[in-house]
Amino acid sequence: MLKLLRPDDWHLHLRDGDRLVHTVFHTAQQFGRALIMPNLKPPVVTLAQAEAYRQRILAATPAGSSFQPMMVLYLTDNSDPREAAQVAASNTVLSYKLYPAGATTNSEHGVTAIEKVYPVLEQMEKHGVPLCVHGEETDSHVDIFDREKAFIDNTLLPTLKRFPGLKVVFEHITTKDAADFVRDSEHNIAATITAHHLLYNRNAIFQGGIRPHYYCLPVLKREVHRQALLAAAISGNPRFFLGTDSAPHAVGAKESSCGCAGCYTAHAAIELYAEAFESVNALDKLEGFASLFGADFYGVERPTEIITLEKSDWTVPATYPFGNEQIVPLRALETLRFRMVGAA
C-alpha cells in the first residue's frame, strides 16, 4: 500500500459539451487540480473564454468533489500582449500554450512563426507568466521522430536566448534530447512527462498491426528515449513533473483511415505512473514527481489531501462513455497492478 499527497495533472484535455461529464469524472477521482488545454473549436484565446470554459467544467464535476480546473490561453499570431498582465493577476488562468500551427489536434490556429508572438512573450517574461509549449517542428521535411530535437534547436533555444527570464514548461517530452536539455538548462524551464511515454516505446504502435490507441503526438520514440524519460522522472529533479496529456477521442475518430492522435489515460493515470515507477524500484520518488514539483513550478500551494494506492489487480474496461459515443482507454481489457482506493 502506498500513500501520497493527491497529485495534480499539469497537462490535460477534457474536450467540451456533453462529453465533459465523462472526462471530468475520471480526472476528478484522482487529481486535485488539472491544467486544462485550450485547443477547443474555437480555441480558448481570452480570459473571458477561459472562465466560461472553467464554469462548464465545474458544472460537470461530480457533486462533493474538490477538483479545481486551472486554465490556459491558446497563443495565436494575434494574441494581445496586454492580456499577459491580466493572466498574471488571475487566480484561475495560469499560462499560455504555444501550439506550432499544424503540430497536433486542433492546432490550426497556432503560431505560424515564433517571431510573431515576441511581443506577448516579452510581457509574459515581464509578469512571470509561464509558457507551455508543444515542442515539435512542423516543417514537412523534418522526420516525425526528429521533430522534438528540431524544435529545441530551431525554436526553443533562440526563444530562451531572447527571453532568458521566461518560464517555460516543455510539455510531454519524448526524447533523451529533451530530457537532457531541460536537466542541463540554465533557464527557468521544466517538463511534463506522460505515463504512456514512460511505459511504451514506438513498438507499441505496430505490434500485430497498427494499434491506433497508442498513436499520440509527439509520437512514441525508441527504447533509448523511453529509458531516458524514466530516468528523468525518477531522478527527484524538480524540473520534471506529471502531465498526463490524456486526450480523449471517440472510437470512430481513432479507428479510421486517418486516426486522431492521443492516448486516453485519465481513467487510471496515477496507477499507470505507479506501474512505471515500480518497474525501476522507485515508488518512493512518485510523490515528488506527481504531487509537489508541478505545484512548486507554477507557484501554487502544494496539495494536502492524501490518496492511497494498493496492489490489487483489475481489468480496464473495453470502453468508457464519451458523450453519446464511446472511447477506448489505454490498456483496454488488460490488467493493471495498482488501484487507487481512497482519499483522506
Coordinates of C-alpha atoms in Angstrom, one line a residue:
M1 CA 0.0 0.0 0.0
L2 CA 1.3 3.4 -1.0
K3 CA 0.1 6.8 0.4
L4 CA 0.9 10.1 -1.3
L5 CA -0.4 13.6 -1.5
R6 CA -3.1 13.9 -4.0
P7 CA -1.4 14.5 -7.4
D8 CA -2.1 17.3 -9.9
D9 CA -2.3 16.8 -13.6
W10 CA -0.3 19.6 -15.3
H11 CA -1.5 18.8 -18.9
L12 CA -5.0 17.5 -19.6
H13 CA -7.5 17.5 -22.4
L14 CA -11.2 17.4 -21.4
R15 CA -13.0 18.5 -24.6
D16 CA -16.4 20.2 -24.1
G17 CA -20.1 19.8 -24.2
D18 CA -21.9 16.6 -23.2
R19 CA -18.5 14.8 -23.1
L20 CA -17.3 16.8 -20.1
V21 CA -19.4 14.8 -17.6
H22 CA -17.4 11.7 -18.5
T23 CA -13.9 13.1 -18.9
V24 CA -14.1 15.3 -15.8
F25 CA -15.4 12.3 -13.7
H26 CA -12.2 10.3 -14.3
T27 CA -9.8 13.1 -13.6
A28 CA -11.7 14.3 -10.5
Q29 CA -11.4 10.9 -9.0
Q30 CA -7.6 11.1 -8.9
F31 CA -6.4 14.7 -9.2
G32 CA -6.9 17.7 -7.0
R33 CA -6.2 20.1 -9.9
A34 CA -5.5 19.9 -13.6
L35 CA -4.2 22.3 -16.2
I36 CA -6.8 22.3 -18.9
M37 CA -5.6 22.6 -22.5
P38 CA -7.3 25.3 -24.6
N39 CA -7.4 23.6 -28.1
L40 CA -11.2 23.5 -28.4
K41 CA -13.1 24.5 -31.5
P42 CA -13.0 27.5 -31.4
P43 CA -9.9 27.8 -29.2
V44 CA -9.8 29.4 -25.8
V45 CA -7.9 32.6 -26.5
T46 CA -9.3 35.2 -24.0
L47 CA -9.7 35.3 -20.2
A48 CA -13.5 35.5 -20.6
Q49 CA -13.5 32.4 -22.8
A50 CA -11.3 30.6 -20.2
E51 CA -13.6 31.5 -17.4
A52 CA -16.7 30.3 -19.3
Y53 CA -14.9 27.0 -20.1
R54 CA -13.9 26.7 -16.4
Q55 CA -17.5 27.1 -15.3
R56 CA -18.7 24.4 -17.8
I57 CA -16.0 22.0 -16.3
L58 CA -17.1 22.8 -12.7
A59 CA -20.7 22.2 -13.7
A60 CA -19.7 18.7 -14.9
T61 CA -17.6 17.9 -11.8
P62 CA -19.2 15.2 -9.6
A63 CA -21.0 16.5 -6.5
G64 CA -18.8 16.7 -3.5
S65 CA -15.6 16.7 -5.4
S66 CA -12.9 19.3 -4.6
F67 CA -11.4 19.2 -8.0
Q68 CA -10.3 22.5 -9.5
P69 CA -9.5 23.1 -13.1
M70 CA -6.7 25.6 -13.9
M71 CA -6.9 27.3 -17.3
V72 CA -4.6 28.1 -20.2
L73 CA -4.9 30.6 -23.0
Y74 CA -4.2 29.5 -26.6
L75 CA -1.4 31.6 -28.1
T76 CA -2.0 32.8 -31.6
D77 CA -0.3 35.1 -34.0
N78 CA -2.9 37.8 -33.0
S79 CA -2.8 37.4 -29.2
D80 CA -2.9 40.7 -27.4
P81 CA 0.3 41.3 -25.4
R82 CA -1.6 43.5 -22.9
E83 CA -3.6 40.5 -21.7
A84 CA -0.4 38.9 -20.1
A85 CA -0.6 41.2 -17.2
Q86 CA -4.3 40.1 -16.6
V87 CA -3.2 36.5 -16.8
A88 CA -0.5 37.2 -14.2
A89 CA -3.2 38.6 -11.8
S90 CA -5.7 35.8 -12.4
N91 CA -6.2 33.0 -9.8
T92 CA -7.5 30.5 -12.3
V93 CA -5.6 31.1 -15.6
L94 CA -2.0 30.1 -15.1
S95 CA -0.3 30.1 -18.5
Y96 CA -0.3 30.4 -22.3
K97 CA 0.0 27.4 -24.6
L98 CA 2.2 27.5 -27.7
Y99 CA 1.0 25.2 -30.5
P100 CA 3.1 25.4 -33.6
A101 CA 0.4 25.6 -36.3
G102 CA -0.4 22.2 -37.6
A103 CA 1.5 20.3 -34.9
T104 CA -1.4 18.3 -33.3
T105 CA -5.1 18.2 -32.7
N106 CA -6.9 21.5 -33.2
S107 CA -3.6 23.4 -33.7
E108 CA -4.6 25.1 -37.0
H109 CA -4.9 28.4 -35.1
G110 CA -1.5 28.0 -33.6
V111 CA 1.6 30.1 -34.0
T112 CA 3.0 30.2 -37.6
A113 CA 6.3 31.8 -36.7
I114 CA 7.7 32.3 -33.2
E115 CA 8.7 35.9 -34.0
K116 CA 5.1 36.8 -34.4
V117 CA 4.5 36.3 -30.7
Y118 CA 7.6 38.0 -29.4
P119 CA 5.6 41.0 -28.0
V120 CA 3.4 38.6 -26.0
L121 CA 6.5 36.6 -24.8
E122 CA 8.1 39.9 -23.7
Q123 CA 5.1 40.7 -21.5
M124 CA 4.9 37.1 -20.2
E125 CA 8.6 37.4 -19.2
K126 CA 7.9 40.7 -17.5
H127 CA 5.0 39.5 -15.5
G128 CA 6.2 35.9 -14.7
V129 CA 3.6 34.1 -16.8
P130 CA 4.7 30.6 -17.8
L131 CA 4.6 29.4 -21.4
C132 CA 3.6 25.8 -22.1
V133 CA 5.0 24.5 -25.4
H134 CA 4.1 21.7 -27.7
G135 CA 7.7 21.2 -28.7
E136 CA 7.7 19.9 -32.3
E137 CA 9.0 21.4 -35.5
T138 CA 6.2 21.2 -38.1
D139 CA 8.3 21.6 -41.3
S140 CA 7.2 18.6 -43.5
H141 CA 10.9 17.9 -44.4
V142 CA 11.6 17.1 -40.8
D143 CA 11.3 13.4 -39.9
I144 CA 8.4 12.9 -37.4
F145 CA 10.8 11.2 -35.0
D146 CA 13.2 14.2 -35.1
R147 CA 10.6 16.9 -34.7
E148 CA 11.2 17.4 -31.0
K149 CA 15.0 17.8 -31.4
A150 CA 14.5 20.2 -34.3
F151 CA 12.2 22.3 -32.2
I152 CA 14.8 22.6 -29.5
D153 CA 17.4 23.8 -32.0
N154 CA 15.3 26.0 -34.2
T155 CA 12.7 27.5 -31.8
L156 CA 13.3 26.9 -28.1
L157 CA 17.0 27.8 -27.9
P158 CA 16.6 31.1 -29.8
T159 CA 13.5 32.0 -27.7
L160 CA 15.2 31.3 -24.4
K161 CA 18.2 33.3 -25.5
R162 CA 16.0 36.3 -26.4
F163 CA 13.8 36.0 -23.3
P164 CA 16.1 34.4 -20.6
G165 CA 13.6 35.2 -17.8
L166 CA 10.7 33.4 -19.4
K167 CA 9.3 30.5 -17.5
V168 CA 8.7 27.5 -19.9
V169 CA 7.1 24.1 -19.5
F170 CA 8.3 21.8 -22.3
E171 CA 5.2 19.6 -22.3
H172 CA 5.0 15.8 -22.9
I173 CA 8.7 15.4 -23.7
T174 CA 9.5 12.2 -25.6
T175 CA 13.3 12.1 -26.2
K176 CA 16.6 11.9 -24.4
D177 CA 17.5 15.1 -26.2
A178 CA 14.6 17.0 -24.4
A179 CA 15.3 15.4 -21.0
D180 CA 19.0 16.3 -21.2
F181 CA 18.1 19.8 -22.4
V182 CA 15.7 20.5 -19.5
R183 CA 18.0 19.0 -16.9
D184 CA 21.1 20.9 -18.1
S185 CA 19.4 24.2 -19.0
E186 CA 20.4 27.4 -17.1
H187 CA 17.0 28.8 -17.9
N188 CA 13.8 28.5 -15.8
I189 CA 12.4 25.6 -17.8
A190 CA 10.6 22.4 -16.6
A191 CA 9.0 19.5 -18.4
T192 CA 6.0 17.3 -18.1
I193 CA 6.1 13.6 -18.9
T194 CA 3.2 11.3 -19.7
A195 CA 2.6 7.8 -18.3
H196 CA 2.4 6.4 -21.8
H197 CA 5.8 7.7 -22.8
L198 CA 7.3 6.2 -19.6
L199 CA 5.7 2.8 -20.3
Y200 CA 6.0 2.3 -24.0
N201 CA 8.3 2.8 -26.9
R202 CA 7.3 3.1 -30.6
N203 CA 7.0 -0.7 -31.0
A204 CA 3.7 -0.5 -29.2
I205 CA 2.1 1.2 -32.2
F206 CA 2.9 -1.6 -34.6
Q207 CA 2.7 -4.9 -32.6
G208 CA 0.5 -7.2 -34.5
G209 CA -0.6 -4.4 -36.9
I210 CA -1.4 -0.7 -36.5
R211 CA -2.6 0.0 -32.9
P212 CA -4.3 3.4 -33.1
H213 CA -4.9 3.8 -29.4
Y214 CA -1.1 4.0 -28.9
Y215 CA -0.8 6.7 -31.5
C216 CA -0.1 10.1 -30.0
L217 CA 1.7 13.3 -30.8
P218 CA 4.5 13.7 -30.1
V219 CA 4.7 10.1 -31.2
L220 CA 6.3 7.3 -29.1
K221 CA 10.0 7.0 -29.7
R222 CA 12.8 4.4 -29.4
E223 CA 13.5 2.5 -26.2
V224 CA 16.6 4.6 -25.5
H225 CA 14.4 7.6 -25.2
R226 CA 11.8 5.9 -23.0
Q227 CA 14.7 4.9 -20.7
A228 CA 15.9 8.5 -20.6
L229 CA 12.4 9.8 -19.7
L230 CA 12.1 7.2 -16.9
A231 CA 15.5 8.2 -15.5
A232 CA 14.4 11.8 -15.5
A233 CA 11.0 11.1 -13.9
I234 CA 12.5 9.1 -11.0
S235 CA 15.5 11.4 -10.6
G236 CA 14.0 13.7 -7.9
N237 CA 14.8 16.6 -10.1
P238 CA 12.0 19.2 -9.6
R239 CA 12.2 20.2 -13.3
F240 CA 10.3 17.1 -14.2
F241 CA 6.7 16.5 -13.1
L242 CA 3.4 14.8 -14.0
G243 CA 1.3 15.8 -17.0
T244 CA -0.8 13.1 -18.5
D245 CA -1.7 14.6 -21.8
S246 CA -4.8 12.4 -21.6
A247 CA -6.5 13.1 -24.9
P248 CA -10.0 11.7 -25.5
H249 CA -11.2 10.8 -29.0
A250 CA -14.2 8.8 -29.9
V251 CA -13.6 5.3 -31.2
G252 CA -14.6 6.2 -34.7
A253 CA -12.2 9.1 -34.8
K254 CA -9.3 6.9 -33.7
E255 CA -10.1 3.7 -35.6
S256 CA -10.3 5.3 -39.1
S257 CA -8.3 5.7 -42.2
C258 CA -6.7 8.8 -40.7
G259 CA -6.9 8.3 -36.9
C260 CA -6.6 11.0 -34.3
A261 CA -3.5 11.4 -32.2
G262 CA -3.9 10.9 -28.5
C263 CA -4.0 8.4 -25.7
Y264 CA -6.7 8.3 -23.1
T265 CA -5.2 7.7 -19.7
A266 CA -7.3 9.7 -17.3
H267 CA -9.2 6.6 -16.2
A268 CA -6.1 5.1 -14.5
A269 CA -3.5 7.8 -14.6
I270 CA -1.8 7.5 -11.2
E271 CA -2.0 3.7 -11.5
L272 CA -0.1 3.8 -14.8
Y273 CA 2.5 6.1 -13.3
A274 CA 2.9 3.9 -10.3
E275 CA 3.5 0.9 -12.6
A276 CA 6.2 2.8 -14.4
F277 CA 7.9 3.9 -11.2
E278 CA 7.7 0.4 -9.7
S279 CA 9.3 -1.1 -12.8
V280 CA 12.6 0.6 -11.7
N281 CA 12.0 0.3 -7.9
A282 CA 11.4 4.0 -7.5
L283 CA 7.9 4.3 -5.9
D284 CA 9.4 6.4 -3.2
K285 CA 10.1 9.1 -5.9
L286 CA 6.5 9.2 -7.2
E287 CA 5.1 11.7 -4.7
G288 CA 7.6 14.5 -5.7
F289 CA 7.0 13.9 -9.4
A290 CA 3.2 13.6 -9.1
S291 CA 2.3 15.9 -6.3
L292 CA 4.9 18.5 -5.4
F293 CA 7.2 19.7 -8.3
G294 CA 4.5 20.9 -10.6
A295 CA 2.8 23.0 -7.9
D296 CA 6.1 24.5 -6.9
F297 CA 7.0 25.4 -10.5
Y298 CA 3.6 27.1 -11.1
G299 CA 3.7 28.8 -7.8
V300 CA 0.6 27.4 -6.3
E301 CA 0.1 25.7 -2.9
R302 CA 1.1 22.1 -2.5
P303 CA -1.7 19.6 -2.0
T304 CA -2.7 18.5 1.5
E305 CA -5.1 15.6 0.8
I306 CA -3.8 12.1 0.9
I307 CA -4.7 9.3 -1.6
T308 CA -3.9 5.6 -1.3
L309 CA -2.8 3.1 -3.9
E310 CA -2.8 -0.6 -3.3
K311 CA -1.5 -3.6 -5.1
S312 CA -4.8 -5.0 -6.5
D313 CA -5.2 -6.4 -10.0
W314 CA -8.1 -5.1 -12.0
T315 CA -9.1 -5.2 -15.6
V316 CA -9.6 -2.0 -17.6
P317 CA -13.0 -1.9 -19.4
A318 CA -13.2 -2.2 -23.1
T319 CA -14.7 1.3 -23.5
Y320 CA -16.0 4.2 -21.4
P321 CA -18.8 6.6 -22.3
F322 CA -17.8 9.7 -24.2
G323 CA -20.9 11.9 -24.6
N324 CA -23.1 9.9 -27.0
E325 CA -20.1 7.9 -28.2
Q326 CA -17.5 5.6 -26.7
I327 CA -13.8 5.9 -26.0
V328 CA -11.2 3.2 -25.8
P329 CA -8.9 3.8 -22.9
L330 CA -5.2 2.9 -22.8
R331 CA -4.8 -0.8 -21.7
A332 CA -8.4 -1.7 -22.5
L333 CA -9.2 -5.2 -21.4
E334 CA -5.7 -5.5 -19.8
T335 CA -4.8 -5.9 -16.2
L336 CA -3.4 -3.1 -14.1
R337 CA -1.5 -3.9 -10.9
F338 CA -2.3 -0.8 -8.9
R339 CA -5.7 0.6 -7.9
M340 CA -6.5 3.9 -6.1
V341 CA -8.7 3.0 -3.2
G342 CA -9.4 6.2 -1.3
A343 CA -8.5 9.7 -0.2
A344 CA -8.4 11.4 3.2

